[in-house]
mmCIF file of C-alpha atoms in Angstrom:
data_model
loop_
_atom_site.group_PDB
_atom_site.id
_atom_site.type_symbol
_atom_site.label_atom_id
_atom_site.label_comp_id
_atom_site.label_asym_id
_atom_site.label_seq_id
_atom_site.Cartn_x
_atom_site.Cartn_y
_atom_site.Cartn_z
ATOM 1 C CA MET A 1 13.348 -21.878 -32.697
ATOM 2 C CA SER A 2 10.462 -19.527 -33.496
ATOM 3 C CA GLY A 3 9.270 -16.839 -31.173
ATOM 4 C CA ARG A 4 5.888 -16.994 -29.449
ATOM 5 C CA LEU A 5 2.987 -14.542 -29.576
ATOM 6 C CA ILE A 6 0.594 -14.002 -26.694
ATOM 7 C CA VAL A 7 -2.313 -11.586 -27.119
ATOM 8 C CA SER A 8 -4.313 -10.629 -24.035
ATOM 9 C CA VAL A 9 -7.410 -8.414 -23.465
ATOM 10 C CA SER A 10 -8.427 -6.891 -20.147
ATOM 11 C CA GLY A 11 -11.425 -4.934 -18.872
ATOM 12 C CA ILE A 12 -14.010 -7.290 -20.361
ATOM 13 C CA ARG A 13 -17.537 -6.442 -19.105
ATOM 14 C CA ASP A 14 -21.059 -5.779 -20.340
ATOM 15 C CA ASP A 15 -20.331 -2.472 -22.072
ATOM 16 C CA THR A 16 -17.038 -3.537 -23.654
ATOM 17 C CA CYS A 17 -17.648 -7.157 -24.554
ATOM 18 C CA GLU A 18 -18.854 -6.264 -28.068
ATOM 19 C CA ASN A 19 -15.443 -4.701 -28.807
ATOM 20 C CA VAL A 20 -13.720 -7.925 -27.798
ATOM 21 C CA VAL A 21 -16.116 -10.078 -29.831
ATOM 22 C CA GLU A 22 -15.161 -8.210 -32.963
ATOM 23 C CA PHE A 23 -11.467 -8.425 -32.140
ATOM 24 C CA ALA A 24 -11.809 -12.156 -31.440
ATOM 25 C CA GLN A 25 -13.300 -12.669 -34.890
ATOM 26 C CA GLU A 26 -10.288 -10.989 -36.470
ATOM 27 C CA LEU A 27 -7.895 -13.126 -34.457
ATOM 28 C CA ASP A 28 -9.836 -16.310 -35.339
ATOM 29 C CA LYS A 29 -9.151 -15.591 -39.013
ATOM 30 C CA ARG A 30 -5.431 -15.483 -38.167
ATOM 31 C CA GLY A 31 -5.465 -18.638 -36.013
ATOM 32 C CA VAL A 32 -4.544 -16.697 -32.890
ATOM 33 C CA ALA A 33 -6.081 -17.550 -29.522
ATOM 34 C CA MET A 34 -6.498 -14.903 -26.851
ATOM 35 C CA SER A 35 -5.742 -14.734 -23.120
ATOM 36 C CA LEU A 36 -8.800 -13.128 -21.511
ATOM 37 C CA LEU A 37 -7.937 -11.218 -18.351
ATOM 38 C CA VAL A 38 -11.008 -11.318 -16.113
ATOM 39 C CA ALA A 39 -11.857 -9.705 -12.762
ATOM 40 C CA PRO A 40 -15.059 -10.612 -10.793
ATOM 41 C CA ARG A 41 -15.729 -6.969 -9.967
ATOM 42 C CA LEU A 42 -14.925 -3.704 -11.772
ATOM 43 C CA LYS A 43 -15.718 -0.040 -11.144
ATOM 44 C CA ASP A 44 -19.255 1.379 -11.321
ATOM 45 C CA LYS A 45 -20.465 -1.595 -9.250
ATOM 46 C CA TYR A 46 -20.007 -4.091 -12.083
ATOM 47 C CA ARG A 47 -20.362 -7.722 -11.032
ATOM 48 C CA LEU A 48 -19.487 -10.525 -13.447
ATOM 49 C CA THR A 49 -21.809 -12.836 -11.544
ATOM 50 C CA GLN A 50 -24.736 -10.627 -12.690
ATOM 51 C CA ASP A 51 -23.612 -10.486 -16.296
ATOM 52 C CA GLU A 52 -24.641 -13.854 -17.713
ATOM 53 C CA GLN A 53 -24.140 -12.805 -21.337
ATOM 54 C CA THR A 54 -20.472 -12.005 -20.817
ATOM 55 C CA GLN A 55 -20.063 -15.164 -18.702
ATOM 56 C CA ASP A 56 -21.471 -17.285 -21.538
ATOM 57 C CA TRP A 57 -19.200 -15.668 -24.091
ATOM 58 C CA LEU A 58 -16.090 -16.161 -21.933
ATOM 59 C CA ARG A 59 -16.908 -19.845 -21.413
ATOM 60 C CA SER A 60 -17.522 -20.283 -25.119
ATOM 61 C CA ARG A 61 -14.144 -18.729 -25.909
ATOM 62 C CA ARG A 62 -12.367 -20.883 -23.378
ATOM 63 C CA ASP A 63 -13.911 -23.953 -25.024
ATOM 64 C CA ARG A 64 -12.486 -22.752 -28.357
ATOM 65 C CA GLY A 65 -8.951 -22.541 -26.943
ATOM 66 C CA ASP A 66 -8.701 -19.095 -25.375
ATOM 67 C CA ALA A 67 -7.273 -18.886 -21.880
ATOM 68 C CA ILE A 68 -8.967 -17.378 -18.844
ATOM 69 C CA VAL A 69 -6.601 -15.459 -16.514
ATOM 70 C CA LEU A 70 -7.627 -13.973 -13.173
ATOM 71 C CA HIS A 71 -6.945 -10.235 -13.269
ATOM 72 C CA GLY A 72 -7.585 -9.180 -9.691
ATOM 73 C CA TYR A 73 -10.633 -9.222 -7.481
ATOM 74 C CA ASP A 74 -12.148 -5.714 -7.882
ATOM 75 C CA GLN A 75 -9.174 -3.731 -9.248
ATOM 76 C CA ALA A 76 -9.688 -1.093 -6.561
ATOM 77 C CA ALA A 77 -6.562 0.779 -5.579
ATOM 78 C CA THR A 78 -5.396 -0.469 -2.197
ATOM 79 C CA LYS A 79 -3.086 2.537 -1.763
ATOM 80 C CA ARG A 80 -3.266 5.960 -3.381
ATOM 81 C CA ARG A 81 -2.509 5.615 -7.093
ATOM 82 C CA ARG A 82 -1.359 2.005 -6.731
ATOM 83 C CA ALA A 83 -2.899 -0.905 -8.546
ATOM 84 C CA GLU A 84 -4.824 -3.484 -6.518
ATOM 85 C CA PHE A 85 -2.028 -5.950 -5.865
ATOM 86 C CA ALA A 86 0.953 -3.599 -6.211
ATOM 87 C CA ALA A 87 1.529 -3.040 -2.488
ATOM 88 C CA LEU A 88 -0.430 -5.769 -0.643
ATOM 89 C CA PRO A 89 1.082 -7.836 2.178
ATOM 90 C CA ARG A 90 0.789 -11.630 1.811
ATOM 91 C CA HIS A 91 -2.200 -12.097 4.122
ATOM 92 C CA GLU A 92 -4.362 -9.435 2.520
ATOM 93 C CA ALA A 93 -3.397 -10.601 -0.993
ATOM 94 C CA ARG A 94 -4.303 -14.180 -0.081
ATOM 95 C CA LEU A 95 -7.793 -13.077 1.084
ATOM 96 C CA ARG A 96 -8.451 -11.238 -2.153
ATOM 97 C CA LEU A 97 -7.167 -14.074 -4.270
ATOM 98 C CA MET A 98 -9.296 -16.639 -2.481
ATOM 99 C CA ALA A 99 -12.401 -14.450 -2.748
ATOM 100 C CA ALA A 100 -11.833 -13.999 -6.468
ATOM 101 C CA ASP A 101 -11.147 -17.696 -6.926
ATOM 102 C CA ARG A 102 -14.406 -18.615 -5.256
ATOM 103 C CA VAL A 103 -16.389 -16.362 -7.589
ATOM 104 C CA MET A 104 -14.605 -17.670 -10.666
ATOM 105 C CA GLU A 105 -15.270 -21.240 -9.620
ATOM 106 C CA GLU A 106 -18.956 -20.445 -8.990
ATOM 107 C CA ILE A 107 -19.432 -19.175 -12.557
ATOM 108 C CA GLY A 108 -17.393 -21.891 -14.232
ATOM 109 C CA LEU A 109 -14.371 -19.752 -15.140
ATOM 110 C CA ARG A 110 -11.771 -20.898 -12.584
ATOM 111 C CA THR A 111 -8.133 -20.573 -13.623
ATOM 112 C CA ARG A 112 -4.741 -21.300 -12.133
ATOM 113 C CA VAL A 113 -3.046 -18.352 -13.900
ATOM 114 C CA PHE A 114 -2.911 -14.810 -12.506
ATOM 115 C CA ALA A 115 -1.993 -11.438 -13.934
ATOM 116 C CA ALA A 116 -2.203 -8.498 -11.542
ATOM 117 C CA PRO A 117 -3.953 -5.296 -12.598
ATOM 118 C CA ARG A 118 -1.438 -3.177 -14.485
ATOM 119 C CA TRP A 119 0.810 -6.324 -14.305
ATOM 120 C CA ILE A 120 2.235 -5.274 -10.948
ATOM 121 C CA ALA A 121 2.261 -7.620 -7.958
ATOM 122 C CA SER A 122 4.020 -7.032 -4.610
ATOM 123 C CA PRO A 123 6.349 -9.703 -3.219
ATOM 124 C CA GLY A 124 3.612 -10.459 -0.678
ATOM 125 C CA ALA A 125 1.056 -11.012 -3.481
ATOM 126 C CA VAL A 126 3.420 -13.286 -5.364
ATOM 127 C CA ALA A 127 4.060 -15.297 -2.197
ATOM 128 C CA ALA A 128 0.307 -15.639 -1.618
ATOM 129 C CA LEU A 129 -0.443 -17.106 -5.034
ATOM 130 C CA PRO A 130 0.468 -20.705 -4.243
ATOM 131 C CA ASP A 131 -1.506 -20.460 -0.991
ATOM 132 C CA ALA A 132 -4.599 -19.769 -3.070
ATOM 133 C CA GLY A 133 -3.841 -22.526 -5.593
ATOM 134 C CA PHE A 134 -2.345 -20.475 -8.376
ATOM 135 C CA ARG A 135 0.502 -21.965 -10.422
ATOM 136 C CA MET A 136 1.566 -19.168 -12.786
ATOM 137 C CA ILE A 137 1.853 -15.400 -12.752
ATOM 138 C CA ALA A 138 2.284 -13.179 -15.774
ATOM 139 C CA GLY A 139 4.148 -10.101 -14.726
ATOM 140 C CA VAL A 140 5.097 -6.984 -16.677
ATOM 141 C CA SER A 141 8.529 -8.360 -17.734
ATOM 142 C CA ALA A 142 8.260 -12.108 -17.395
ATOM 143 C CA ILE A 143 6.032 -15.152 -16.911
ATOM 144 C CA HIS A 144 6.752 -17.190 -13.787
ATOM 145 C CA ASP A 145 5.925 -20.824 -13.188
ATOM 146 C CA LEU A 146 5.293 -20.963 -9.470
ATOM 147 C CA GLU A 147 5.721 -24.767 -9.279
ATOM 148 C CA THR A 148 9.044 -25.150 -11.065
ATOM 149 C CA GLY A 149 10.490 -21.681 -10.712
ATOM 150 C CA ALA A 150 10.944 -21.419 -14.489
ATOM 151 C CA VAL A 151 10.896 -17.909 -15.932
ATOM 152 C CA GLN A 152 10.153 -16.818 -19.458
ATOM 153 C CA ARG A 153 11.413 -13.329 -20.167
ATOM 154 C CA GLY A 154 9.361 -10.955 -22.285
ATOM 155 C CA ARG A 155 8.000 -7.510 -21.569
ATOM 156 C CA VAL A 156 4.338 -6.612 -22.135
ATOM 157 C CA LEU A 157 3.612 -4.171 -24.966
ATOM 158 C CA GLY A 158 0.235 -2.724 -24.155
ATOM 159 C CA ILE A 159 -2.389 -0.148 -24.996
ATOM 160 C CA GLY A 160 -4.605 1.089 -22.140
ATOM 161 C CA GLU A 161 -4.776 -0.021 -18.494
ATOM 162 C CA GLY A 162 -1.643 1.822 -17.476
ATOM 163 C CA PHE A 163 -0.040 1.895 -20.922
ATOM 164 C CA LYS A 164 -0.166 4.880 -23.298
ATOM 165 C CA THR A 165 -2.844 5.107 -25.942
ATOM 166 C CA GLU A 166 -1.501 7.915 -28.205
ATOM 167 C CA PRO A 167 -0.932 7.263 -31.940
ATOM 168 C CA TRP A 168 2.845 7.447 -31.569
ATOM 169 C CA TRP A 169 2.756 4.727 -28.910
ATOM 170 C CA CYS A 170 0.579 2.513 -31.060
ATOM 171 C CA ARG A 171 3.170 2.787 -33.852
ATOM 172 C CA ALA A 172 5.949 2.039 -31.392
ATOM 173 C CA LEU A 173 4.094 -1.057 -30.205
ATOM 174 C CA VAL A 174 3.862 -2.429 -33.739
ATOM 175 C CA ILE A 175 7.589 -1.795 -34.347
ATOM 176 C CA GLY A 176 8.457 -3.402 -31.021
ATOM 177 C CA ALA A 177 6.407 -6.481 -31.778
ATOM 178 C CA GLY A 178 8.143 -6.906 -35.153
ATOM 179 C CA ARG A 179 11.591 -6.418 -33.678
ATOM 180 C CA THR A 180 11.009 -9.000 -30.941
ATOM 181 C CA ALA A 181 9.564 -11.491 -33.436
ATOM 182 C CA ARG A 182 12.570 -11.196 -35.716
ATOM 183 C CA ARG A 183 14.763 -12.121 -32.714
ATOM 184 C CA ASP A 184 12.531 -15.162 -32.079
ATOM 185 C CA GLY A 185 11.601 -13.671 -28.737
ATOM 186 C CA LEU A 186 8.399 -13.738 -26.629
ATOM 187 C CA ILE A 187 5.914 -11.154 -27.993
ATOM 188 C CA ARG A 188 3.350 -10.189 -25.350
ATOM 189 C CA LEU A 189 0.636 -7.852 -26.638
ATOM 190 C CA SER A 190 -2.060 -6.506 -24.331
ATOM 191 C CA VAL A 191 -5.009 -4.167 -24.870
ATOM 192 C CA SER A 192 -7.925 -3.040 -22.799
ATOM 193 C CA ALA A 193 -11.350 -3.863 -24.130
ATOM 194 C CA LYS A 194 -12.256 -0.179 -24.013
ATOM 195 C CA GLN A 195 -9.393 0.727 -26.287
ATOM 196 C CA LEU A 196 -10.509 -1.908 -28.800
ATOM 197 C CA GLY A 197 -13.463 0.333 -29.392
ATOM 198 C CA ARG A 198 -11.157 2.939 -30.922
ATOM 199 C CA SER A 199 -10.003 2.427 -34.502
ATOM 200 C CA GLY A 200 -6.371 3.398 -33.909
ATOM 201 C CA PRO A 201 -5.578 1.000 -31.041
ATOM 202 C CA HIS A 202 -7.681 -1.746 -32.614
ATOM 203 C CA GLN A 203 -5.756 -1.542 -35.894
ATOM 204 C CA ALA A 204 -2.403 -1.241 -34.157
ATOM 205 C CA MET A 205 -3.000 -4.499 -32.314
ATOM 206 C CA LEU A 206 -3.937 -6.280 -35.547
ATOM 207 C CA ASP A 207 -0.875 -4.809 -37.299
ATOM 208 C CA ALA A 208 1.384 -5.987 -34.467
ATOM 209 C CA VAL A 209 -0.167 -9.473 -34.631
ATOM 210 C CA ASP A 210 0.214 -9.622 -38.377
ATOM 211 C CA LEU A 211 3.872 -8.515 -38.222
ATOM 212 C CA ALA A 212 4.670 -11.045 -35.523
ATOM 213 C CA LEU A 213 3.041 -13.861 -37.520
ATOM 214 C CA TYR A 214 4.818 -12.751 -40.711
ATOM 215 C CA SER A 215 8.109 -12.988 -38.814
ATOM 216 C CA GLY A 216 7.349 -16.554 -37.827
ATOM 217 C CA ALA A 217 5.981 -16.183 -34.290
ATOM 218 C CA GLU A 218 3.793 -19.062 -33.043
ATOM 219 C CA PRO A 219 0.540 -18.143 -31.267
ATOM 220 C CA ALA A 220 0.247 -19.133 -27.585
ATOM 221 C CA VAL A 221 -1.745 -18.253 -24.476
ATOM 222 C CA TYR A 222 -1.058 -17.835 -20.764
ATOM 223 C CA GLU A 223 -1.562 -21.333 -19.467
ATOM 224 C CA HIS A 224 -0.031 -23.663 -16.908
ATOM 225 C CA VAL A 225 0.766 -27.129 -18.214
ATOM 226 C CA ARG A 226 0.768 -29.534 -15.345
ATOM 227 C CA ARG A 227 3.784 -31.811 -15.459
ATOM 228 C CA ILE A 228 3.200 -35.504 -14.725
ATOM 229 C CA ARG A 229 5.956 -37.131 -12.761
ATOM 230 C CA ARG A 230 6.847 -40.541 -14.143
ATOM 231 C CA ALA A 231 7.541 -43.426 -11.824
ATOM 232 C CA ALA A 232 11.158 -44.506 -11.747
#
């Protein structure tokens, strides 16, 4: 059985979308869809609801087969040096998830898949996800189906947003992707849109994708496939 390759991009906004557009064109040539990690609000008072150009692009990519993944509400640290959902109790996490879900529905980008900022979600946040209608969470070391309890093991190899960005790390990411692909494992590559504007990280991601594909990995996205129960 071949391994699977999932490529995700975070931090998509008005001043980084151009980087992602170029990257998407490169992946299209390779037949690789992306998982687009989207938050309604980001720092510097960014609001996705006020950025119609990025909204339009995200919807167009979803229609082409890319996946939309909720990536927090505003990504503000809820405790000192902790990512938004890293330490939240269930009630507070539920409020943030429902607020984000409402915004995503309003702009036509609703999703049932969640990946916490920096891939870290507290037990309370995980427990709150079904309350808010989410059916899957992509964590740092595995993907969890919240309906069936199924778990797919595979650690994120990332550049930016909590991961290192130095040249030596970019090389290590490429090597790690190839090693996992040769074992027919789950290759999960992630990069921030800001880092895609730098030649080193941009090329490292493409090299990792190419190596995984060469080793036989099949492209995939973060998506929840609803199972239809058949009548007895």
